[in-house]
Short mmCIF file of C-alpha atoms in Angstrom, two decimals:
data_model
loop_
_atom_site.label_atom_id
_atom_site.label_comp_id
_atom_site.label_asym_id
_atom_site.label_seq_id
_atom_site.Cartn_x
_atom_site.Cartn_y
_atom_site.Cartn_z
CA MET A 253 5.51 21.58 -9.31
CA VAL A 254 3.11 19.72 -11.57
CA ARG A 255 4.28 17.51 -14.43
CA THR A 256 3.94 18.89 -17.97
CA HIS A 257 4.31 17.41 -21.42
CA THR A 258 4.65 18.65 -25.01
CA VAL A 259 2.84 16.43 -27.49
CA ALA A 260 4.95 14.55 -30.03
CA ALA A 261 3.79 13.00 -33.30
CA GLY A 262 1.83 9.80 -32.84
CA GLU A 263 0.83 10.41 -29.21
CA THR A 264 -2.72 10.16 -27.93
CA LEU A 265 -4.25 11.22 -24.65
CA PRO A 266 -5.07 7.61 -23.64
CA ALA A 267 -1.47 6.60 -24.38
CA LEU A 268 -0.17 9.51 -22.33
CA ALA A 269 -2.52 8.67 -19.47
CA LEU A 270 -1.20 5.10 -19.57
CA ARG A 271 2.39 6.37 -19.48
CA PHE A 272 1.96 8.85 -16.63
CA TYR A 273 -0.73 7.16 -14.55
CA GLY A 274 -0.68 3.54 -15.66
CA ASP A 275 -4.35 3.87 -16.70
CA ALA A 276 -5.50 4.93 -20.16
CA ASP A 277 -8.96 5.75 -18.79
CA LEU A 278 -7.51 8.77 -16.99
CA SER A 279 -7.16 10.71 -20.25
CA PRO A 280 -10.09 13.03 -19.27
CA LEU A 281 -7.97 14.22 -16.32
CA ILE A 282 -5.21 15.42 -18.65
CA ALA A 283 -7.80 17.01 -20.93
CA THR A 284 -9.44 18.86 -18.03
CA ALA A 285 -6.17 20.25 -16.67
CA SER A 286 -5.02 21.27 -20.16
CA GLY A 287 -8.18 23.16 -21.05
CA ILE A 288 -9.21 20.65 -23.73
CA THR A 289 -12.95 20.32 -24.28
CA GLY A 290 -12.72 16.53 -24.32
CA PRO A 291 -10.33 13.72 -25.17
CA ASP A 292 -11.73 13.49 -28.71
CA ALA A 293 -11.44 17.23 -29.40
CA ILE A 294 -7.87 16.93 -30.64
CA ASP A 295 -6.35 14.58 -33.15
CA ILE A 296 -2.74 13.89 -32.36
CA VAL A 297 -2.28 10.81 -34.52
CA GLU A 298 -1.29 12.35 -37.84
CA PRO A 299 2.12 14.03 -37.94
CA GLY A 300 0.67 17.31 -39.23
CA ALA A 301 -2.29 17.40 -36.86
CA VAL A 302 -2.97 20.38 -34.62
CA GLY A 303 -2.05 18.49 -31.44
CA VAL A 304 1.66 18.07 -32.21
CA GLY A 305 3.57 20.52 -30.01
CA GLN A 306 0.54 21.11 -27.82
CA GLN A 307 1.33 21.71 -24.14
CA LEU A 308 -0.38 19.46 -21.63
CA ILE A 309 -0.57 19.48 -17.84
CA ILE A 310 -0.37 16.13 -16.05
CA PRO A 311 -1.79 16.78 -12.57
CA ASP A 312 -1.91 14.46 -9.60
CA PHE A 313 -5.30 13.33 -8.33
CA THR A 314 -7.24 11.57 -5.61
CA GLY A 315 -9.53 8.65 -6.41
CA HIS A 316 -12.93 8.52 -4.69
CA GLU A 317 -15.63 5.87 -4.73
CA VAL A 318 -19.08 7.46 -4.54
CA LEU A 319 -20.88 6.79 -1.27
CA PRO A 320 -24.60 7.13 -0.54
CA GLY A 321 -25.42 10.82 -0.23
CA ASP A 322 -22.36 12.06 -2.15
CA THR A 323 -22.87 14.87 -4.63
CA LEU A 324 -20.25 16.57 -6.78
CA PRO A 325 -20.81 20.02 -5.21
CA GLU A 326 -20.43 18.48 -1.73
CA LEU A 327 -17.23 16.72 -2.77
CA ALA A 328 -15.86 19.91 -4.34
CA LEU A 329 -16.64 21.80 -1.14
CA ARG A 330 -14.94 19.11 0.94
CA CYS A 331 -11.85 18.84 -1.26
CA TYR A 332 -11.44 22.41 -2.51
CA GLY A 333 -13.49 24.57 -0.18
CA ASP A 334 -15.59 25.63 -3.17
CA ALA A 335 -18.71 23.79 -4.35
CA GLY A 336 -18.53 25.72 -7.62
CA LEU A 337 -15.55 23.64 -8.74
CA SER A 338 -17.65 20.49 -9.11
CA PRO A 339 -17.51 20.68 -12.96
CA LEU A 340 -13.76 19.98 -12.76
CA ILE A 341 -14.43 16.70 -10.94
CA ALA A 342 -17.11 15.80 -13.49
CA THR A 343 -14.97 16.45 -16.57
CA ALA A 344 -11.87 14.81 -15.05
CA SER A 345 -14.00 11.74 -14.28
CA GLY A 346 -15.54 11.73 -17.77
CA ILE A 347 -19.12 12.07 -16.48
CA THR A 348 -21.94 14.59 -16.30
CA GLU A 349 -22.69 16.28 -12.98
CA SER A 350 -25.88 14.28 -12.58
CA ASP A 351 -24.20 10.94 -13.27
CA VAL A 352 -23.04 10.18 -9.73
CA ASP A 353 -24.01 6.60 -8.94
CA VAL A 354 -23.03 4.91 -5.70
CA GLY A 355 -19.86 2.93 -6.26
CA ARG A 356 -18.72 4.99 -9.26
CA ARG A 357 -15.04 5.89 -9.31
CA LEU A 358 -14.42 9.61 -9.42
CA ILE A 359 -11.20 11.41 -10.25
CA ILE A 360 -10.59 14.49 -8.09
CA PRO A 361 -7.78 16.59 -9.59
CA GLU A 362 -5.27 18.05 -7.17
CA LEU A 363 -5.69 21.82 -7.20
CA VAL A 364 -4.29 24.96 -5.67
CA ARG A 365 -6.64 27.92 -5.31
CA TYR A 366 -4.47 31.00 -5.67
CA LYS A 367 -5.45 34.55 -4.72
CA VAL A 368 -3.94 37.12 -7.09
CA VAL A 369 -1.77 39.78 -5.46
CA ALA A 370 -0.35 43.01 -6.87
CA GLY A 371 2.25 42.37 -9.53
CA ASP A 372 1.10 38.87 -10.46
CA THR A 373 0.95 37.91 -14.12
CA LEU A 374 -0.19 34.67 -15.72
CA PRO A 375 3.25 33.96 -17.22
CA GLU A 376 4.86 34.42 -13.79
CA LEU A 377 2.31 32.08 -12.19
CA ALA A 378 2.79 29.54 -14.96
CA LEU A 379 6.54 29.63 -14.35
CA ARG A 380 6.04 29.23 -10.60
CA TYR A 381 3.55 26.37 -10.72
CA TYR A 382 4.28 24.67 -14.06
CA GLY A 383 7.94 25.50 -14.56
CA ASP A 384 7.35 27.27 -17.89
CA ALA A 385 5.88 30.74 -18.51
CA SER A 386 4.51 29.60 -21.88
CA TYR A 387 1.84 27.54 -20.07
CA SER A 388 0.00 30.73 -19.10
CA PRO A 389 -2.71 30.28 -21.79
CA LEU A 390 -3.76 27.05 -20.09
CA ILE A 391 -4.30 28.93 -16.82
CA ALA A 392 -6.39 31.47 -18.72
CA THR A 393 -8.49 28.80 -20.44
CA VAL A 394 -9.26 26.79 -17.31
CA ASN A 395 -10.18 29.94 -15.39
CA GLY A 396 -12.26 31.47 -18.19
CA ILE A 397 -10.03 34.51 -18.55
CA ALA A 398 -10.76 36.19 -21.87
CA GLU A 399 -7.94 38.74 -21.64
CA PRO A 400 -4.84 36.96 -20.33
CA ASP A 401 -2.96 40.24 -19.85
CA VAL A 402 -5.49 41.43 -17.30
CA ILE A 403 -5.99 39.63 -13.98
CA ASP A 404 -7.56 41.32 -10.99
CA ILE A 405 -6.02 41.61 -7.55
CA GLY A 406 -7.97 39.32 -5.25
CA GLN A 407 -9.14 37.08 -8.06
CA ILE A 408 -9.10 33.39 -7.19
CA LEU A 409 -7.40 31.21 -9.80
CA VAL A 410 -7.49 27.44 -10.12
CA LEU A 411 -4.03 25.96 -10.66
CA PHE A 412 -3.44 22.25 -11.09
CA ALA A 413 -0.91 20.70 -8.74
CA GLY A 414 1.27 17.64 -8.46
CA ARG A 415 4.76 16.40 -7.85
CA SER A 416 7.37 16.12 -10.58
CA ASN A 417 11.11 16.00 -11.19
CA GLY A 418 13.35 18.89 -10.28
CA PHE A 419 16.37 20.15 -8.32
CA GLY A 420 18.45 17.22 -9.55
CA LEU A 421 15.86 14.62 -8.53
CA SER A 422 14.02 12.29 -10.92
CA ILE A 423 11.14 10.27 -9.50
CA VAL A 424 11.59 6.58 -10.33
CA ASP A 425 8.94 5.19 -7.98
CA ARG A 426 6.06 6.73 -6.06
CA ASN A 427 2.96 5.80 -4.09
CA GLU A 428 0.42 8.42 -3.03
CA ASN A 429 -2.48 6.05 -2.33
CA ASP A 430 -2.22 6.20 1.45
CA PRO A 431 -4.30 9.01 3.01
CA ARG A 432 -1.24 10.39 4.80
CA MET A 433 2.04 8.55 4.08
CA TRP A 434 3.31 9.28 0.55
CA TYR A 435 6.43 7.55 -0.73
CA TYR A 436 8.96 8.59 -3.39
CA ARG A 437 12.19 7.11 -4.70
CA PHE A 438 14.59 9.30 -6.64
CA GLN A 439 17.44 8.98 -9.07
CA THR A 440 20.07 11.57 -8.27
CA SER A 441 23.70 12.15 -9.19
CA ALA A 442 24.40 12.82 -5.50
CA ILE A 443 23.82 9.17 -4.52
CA GLY A 444 24.99 6.07 -6.40
CA TRP A 445 21.67 4.29 -5.78
CA ASN A 446 18.07 5.50 -5.65
CA PRO A 447 17.23 6.82 -2.16
CA GLY A 448 13.69 6.73 -0.80
CA VAL A 449 11.67 9.33 1.12
CA ASN A 450 8.48 9.06 3.15
CA VAL A 451 6.39 12.24 3.41
CA LEU A 452 3.81 12.10 6.21
CA LEU A 453 0.98 14.56 5.68
CA PRO A 454 -1.45 16.08 8.18
CA ASP A 455 -4.86 14.41 8.37
CA ASP A 456 -6.53 17.24 6.44
CA TYR A 457 -3.82 17.96 3.86
CA ARG A 458 -5.91 16.91 0.86
CA THR A 459 -8.89 19.04 1.82
CA SER A 460 -7.73 22.03 3.85
CA GLY A 461 -5.94 24.17 1.26
CA ARG A 462 -3.58 25.24 4.05
CA ALA A 463 0.20 25.53 4.00
CA TYR A 464 2.07 23.68 6.76
CA PRO A 465 5.39 23.81 8.57
CA VAL A 466 7.78 20.93 7.87
CA LEU A 467 9.82 18.68 10.15
CA TYR A 468 12.79 16.92 8.53
CA LEU A 469 13.25 13.75 10.61
CA PHE A 470 16.45 11.70 10.18
CA HIS A 471 16.91 8.01 11.04
CA GLY A 472 19.79 6.36 12.88
CA GLY A 473 22.57 4.09 11.70
CA ASP A 474 21.73 0.78 10.06
CA GLN A 475 18.19 2.06 9.36
CA ASP A 476 16.44 3.58 6.37
CA PHE A 477 13.64 6.01 5.48
CA ARG A 478 10.99 3.63 6.85
CA ALA A 479 12.41 3.57 10.39
CA PHE A 480 10.03 6.07 11.96
CA ASP A 481 7.00 4.44 10.37
CA PHE A 482 7.97 1.27 12.23
CA LEU A 483 8.35 3.38 15.41
CA GLY A 484 4.78 4.72 15.27
CA ILE A 485 5.20 8.13 13.64
CA ARG A 486 1.67 8.04 12.19
CA GLU A 487 0.09 7.73 15.62
CA LEU A 488 2.49 10.25 17.18
CA THR A 489 1.55 12.91 14.61
CA ALA A 490 -2.18 12.16 14.26
CA GLY A 491 -4.11 15.42 14.30
CA LYS A 492 -0.92 17.52 14.27
CA PRO A 493 -0.68 20.37 11.70
CA ILE A 494 2.79 19.54 10.36
CA ILE A 495 4.37 17.72 7.41
CA VAL A 496 7.09 15.22 8.37
CA VAL A 497 9.75 14.39 5.76
CA MET A 498 11.76 11.21 6.43
CA PRO A 499 14.52 10.54 3.86
CA ASP A 500 17.14 7.86 3.46
CA GLY A 501 20.50 8.77 4.97
CA GLY A 502 22.51 5.63 4.30
CA HIS A 503 23.25 2.81 6.72
CA ALA A 504 26.21 4.85 7.95
CA GLY A 505 26.05 7.99 5.82
CA TRP A 506 26.39 10.36 8.77
CA TYR A 507 24.46 13.04 6.86
CA SER A 508 27.68 14.00 5.13
CA ASN A 509 29.50 14.17 1.83
CA PRO A 510 32.36 11.72 2.55
CA VAL A 511 36.00 12.52 2.05
CA SER A 512 36.33 9.31 0.03
CA SER A 513 34.08 6.61 -1.43
CA PHE A 514 34.91 3.50 -3.44
CA VAL A 515 31.32 2.71 -4.47
CA GLY A 516 30.33 5.89 -6.27
CA PRO A 517 28.73 9.04 -4.87
CA ARG A 518 27.24 8.98 -1.37
CA ASN A 519 26.74 12.72 -0.92
CA TRP A 520 23.92 12.73 1.61
CA GLU A 521 24.36 16.35 2.60
CA THR A 522 23.93 17.46 -1.01
CA PHE A 523 20.89 15.22 -1.43
CA HIS A 524 19.15 16.50 1.69
CA ILE A 525 19.96 20.20 1.60
CA ALA A 526 20.50 21.14 -2.05
CA GLN A 527 17.98 18.77 -3.63
CA LEU A 528 15.31 17.36 -1.31
CA LEU A 529 14.59 20.50 0.71
CA PRO A 530 13.76 22.72 -2.31
CA TRP A 531 11.90 19.80 -3.96
CA ILE A 532 9.61 19.52 -0.93
CA ASP A 533 8.93 23.26 -0.94
CA ALA A 534 8.16 23.18 -4.68
CA ASN A 535 5.84 20.18 -4.52
CA PHE A 536 3.92 20.55 -1.25
CA ARG A 537 2.10 23.40 0.48
CA THR A 538 4.89 24.51 2.81
CA TYR A 539 6.48 27.69 4.09
CA ALA A 540 9.76 27.93 2.19
CA GLU A 541 11.41 29.94 4.94
CA TYR A 542 13.34 29.78 8.21
CA ASP A 543 10.26 29.80 10.46
CA GLY A 544 8.64 27.05 8.43
CA ARG A 545 11.17 24.27 9.03
CA ALA A 546 12.50 22.13 11.88
CA VAL A 547 15.10 19.36 11.84
CA ALA A 548 15.34 16.40 14.21
CA GLY A 549 16.73 12.90 14.35
CA PHE A 550 17.62 9.83 16.35
CA SER A 551 21.20 8.64 16.99
CA MET A 552 23.19 9.27 13.80
CA GLY A 553 20.19 11.30 12.64
CA GLY A 554 20.31 13.38 15.80
CA PHE A 555 23.88 14.27 14.93
CA GLY A 556 22.78 15.06 11.39
CA ALA A 557 20.10 17.42 12.70
CA LEU A 558 22.59 19.30 14.91
CA LYS A 559 25.10 19.47 12.09
CA TYR A 560 22.62 20.78 9.50
CA MET A 561 21.30 23.39 11.93
CA ALA A 562 24.77 24.88 12.39
CA LYS A 563 25.90 24.64 8.75
CA TYR A 564 22.63 25.92 7.28
CA TYR A 565 21.64 28.53 9.84
CA GLY A 566 18.90 30.14 7.74
CA HIS A 567 17.11 26.90 6.90
CA PHE A 568 15.71 25.73 10.25
CA ALA A 569 14.20 27.38 13.34
CA SER A 570 14.17 24.31 15.61
CA VAL A 571 16.58 21.41 16.15
CA SER A 572 16.09 18.22 18.17
CA SER A 573 18.58 15.46 18.93
CA HIS A 574 17.19 12.21 20.34
CA SER A 575 20.22 10.28 21.59
CA GLY A 576 22.40 11.97 18.97
CA PRO A 577 26.10 12.76 19.56
CA ALA A 578 26.93 16.45 19.94
CA SER A 579 30.71 16.37 20.39
CA LEU A 580 33.03 14.86 17.79
CA ARG A 581 36.48 15.36 19.36
CA ARG A 582 35.92 14.29 22.97
CA ASP A 583 37.56 11.08 24.21
CA PHE A 584 40.25 11.31 21.51
CA GLY A 585 37.65 11.74 18.74
CA LEU A 586 35.68 8.57 19.46
CA VAL A 587 32.66 9.70 17.41
CA VAL A 588 34.84 10.65 14.44
CA HIS A 589 36.54 7.27 14.58
CA TRP A 590 33.17 5.54 14.75
CA ALA A 591 31.87 7.56 11.79
CA ASN A 592 34.92 6.57 9.77
CA VAL A 593 34.83 2.88 10.72
CA SER A 594 31.06 2.42 10.31
CA SER A 595 30.91 4.27 6.99
CA ALA A 596 33.89 2.35 5.62
CA ALA A 597 32.25 -0.97 6.50
CA ALA A 598 28.58 -0.27 5.71
CA ASP A 599 28.48 2.37 2.98
CA LEU A 600 31.75 3.35 1.33
CA ALA A 601 33.68 0.08 0.72
CA GLY A 602 36.66 1.41 2.63
CA GLY A 603 36.10 5.10 2.07
CA THR A 604 35.53 7.36 5.07
CA ILE A 605 33.49 10.36 6.18
CA TYR A 606 36.38 12.39 7.63
CA GLY A 607 39.50 10.78 6.17
CA ALA A 608 41.92 8.18 7.52
CA PRO A 609 44.48 7.82 8.89
CA PHE A 610 44.52 11.65 8.96
CA TRP A 611 41.30 13.55 9.44
CA ASN A 612 40.20 16.46 7.32
CA GLN A 613 40.33 18.78 10.33
CA ALA A 614 38.37 21.60 8.66
CA ARG A 615 35.56 19.18 7.91
CA VAL A 616 35.46 17.91 11.50
CA THR A 617 35.30 21.45 12.84
CA ALA A 618 32.55 22.45 10.40
CA ASP A 619 30.46 19.45 11.48
CA ASN A 620 31.18 19.55 15.22
CA PRO A 621 28.25 21.07 17.16
CA VAL A 622 30.31 22.01 20.24
CA GLU A 623 32.69 24.05 18.08
CA ARG A 624 29.86 26.06 16.50
CA ILE A 625 27.89 27.22 19.51
CA ASP A 626 27.06 30.69 18.15
CA ARG A 627 25.23 29.09 15.23
CA TYR A 628 22.52 27.91 17.64
CA ARG A 629 21.44 31.38 18.75
CA ASN A 630 17.78 32.26 18.31
CA LYS A 631 16.86 28.60 17.76
CA ARG A 632 14.63 26.21 19.64
CA ILE A 633 16.96 23.43 20.87
CA PHE A 634 15.83 20.09 22.32
CA PHE A 635 17.98 17.23 23.62
CA VAL A 636 17.30 13.86 25.19
CA ALA A 637 19.73 11.09 26.14
CA GLY A 638 19.61 7.95 28.24
CA THR A 639 21.18 7.65 31.68
CA SER A 640 21.13 3.87 32.20
CA PRO A 641 22.28 1.89 29.16
CA ASP A 642 22.39 -1.89 29.36
CA PRO A 643 25.77 -2.75 30.96
CA ILE A 644 25.77 -6.19 29.32
CA ASN A 645 25.22 -4.73 25.86
CA TRP A 646 28.58 -3.24 24.85
CA PHE A 647 27.19 -1.22 21.96
CA ASP A 648 24.34 0.24 23.98
CA SER A 649 26.57 1.09 26.92
CA VAL A 650 29.42 2.71 24.98
CA ASN A 651 27.09 4.47 22.55
CA GLU A 652 24.70 6.12 25.00
CA THR A 653 27.43 6.88 27.52
CA GLN A 654 29.25 8.82 24.81
CA VAL A 655 26.02 10.48 23.65
CA LEU A 656 25.10 11.60 27.17
CA ALA A 657 28.58 12.99 27.85
CA GLY A 658 28.62 14.87 24.54
CA GLN A 659 25.16 16.33 25.07
CA ARG A 660 26.12 17.47 28.57
CA GLU A 661 29.23 19.15 27.17
CA PHE A 662 27.16 20.89 24.50
CA ARG A 663 24.50 22.01 26.97
CA GLU A 664 27.18 23.43 29.28
CA ARG A 665 28.60 25.48 26.41
CA LEU A 666 25.14 26.73 25.44
CA THR A 667 24.47 27.75 29.02
CA ALA A 668 27.85 29.51 29.28
CA VAL A 669 26.98 31.87 26.43
CA GLY A 670 23.33 32.34 27.41
CA ILE A 671 21.65 30.29 24.67
CA PRO A 672 18.36 28.80 25.93
CA HIS A 673 17.73 25.10 25.33
CA GLU A 674 15.67 22.19 26.62
CA GLY A 675 17.64 19.20 27.87
CA HIS A 676 16.27 15.89 29.10
CA GLU A 677 17.94 12.86 30.62
CA ALA A 678 15.77 9.77 30.73
CA PRO A 679 16.14 6.22 32.01
CA GLY A 680 17.32 3.59 29.53
CA GLY A 681 19.92 3.37 26.82
CA HIS A 682 20.29 4.08 23.12
CA VAL A 683 16.64 3.93 22.05
CA PHE A 684 14.05 6.17 20.46
CA ARG A 685 11.60 7.39 23.11
CA PRO A 686 8.10 8.03 21.71
CA ASP A 687 7.00 9.87 24.86
CA MET A 688 9.88 12.35 24.55
CA PHE A 689 9.24 12.75 20.83
CA ALA A 690 5.62 13.68 21.63
CA VAL A 691 6.84 16.39 24.00
CA ASP A 692 9.35 17.56 21.39
CA LEU A 693 6.76 17.65 18.60
CA ASP A 694 4.47 19.96 20.56
CA GLY A 695 7.42 22.30 21.08
CA ILE A 696 8.34 22.18 17.41
CA ILE A 697 4.80 23.07 16.32
CA ALA A 698 4.64 25.90 18.86
CA ARG A 699 7.90 27.36 17.52
CA LEU A 700 7.14 27.17 13.80
CA ARG A 701 4.79 29.26 11.70
CA PRO A 702 1.28 27.80 12.14
CA ALA A 703 -0.63 26.12 9.34
CA ALA A 704 -2.85 28.60 7.48
CA LEU A 705 -4.64 29.19 4.20
CA VAL A 706 -2.44 30.55 1.44
#
């Protein structure tokens, strides 16, 4: 959902561009998105001037340096699929259409081209895309609609796009300069510090106009949201039509709302499911539905993926656990004890995920994959675990031995009730296996709704 702003006394477009973009020269972009003829067409300096109270749209954009042979119609066709939208690039860049010199910096507004269907109204579209039905006149102005109450079925509308606050999340840091890997850091009441998220886009996201399925990919213990970037996720997903969302989950957060914390809120389950998931659907071209989402993870993240699949049955169509534990109570509850001990030491200053010395038994059952087998029906299920951990490395040996035993127990229970699944046992210990992830990713994409124009 794009950012919006209501003009206050004393504000100017250059000052607003400096505030939102860090560059006062981007004021033509705000003017273009807001249906203003030009940055000098309004006077918002005097308290009684017409601009006070005016509604503005603050879209996101892509910067482009003109190369030999570039023309605005060609760029509009490449970026929007419509050469006729070249005037938007010109006005946002503060130039005429003929003023395209090699090396010039162009501003390409982020747009959504929307095809009107029966029942659509401009106020409803303004509410959906801008968060406020009263922004409908701006849609009418930009699209040259003389009678805002009348829009035709099949008509293509230009709507400005971007990413803004919402669902309990406030963006405190962001970087969208990379062609594919976009980064955000949020302030949220669910977490006592500001968690980060990497969003890895398909190669053609900026130019295709398509909606994509989403994979939520969770890191392991003592890692953070950057873990899979270090493990080669860009190369593993190159050319693949899927968005990959990789959020923080705490050093030992266990993808849970803990029973107790002595360092403030660490409610990772709330952050991921109630806040981040709807924020992604609101701010990217996704399918906000069951067949549009998969969840996967490594180690602690593999457990988180299995847990979220069972607890939020209607959210995900595919689940993958790469060396993630699947059984909490086996071996006298070894995994529960480890979750409690690791979270107390690394995240909660003595608090625990499941309670100590007495567990919250209802919480353990709700989170325990092997106790919720029926919740995995009609899902794509993928497992991998190592068969030969390093015997000299105590952590590797105990960890992957427990993981393998738990996954075998889970797979036996799935088989017993006739639930199909794909299980792999591979040489090695408690490590992420890029080759197995590549196999898994192809299966995920085959299961989910394919990328398509919306």
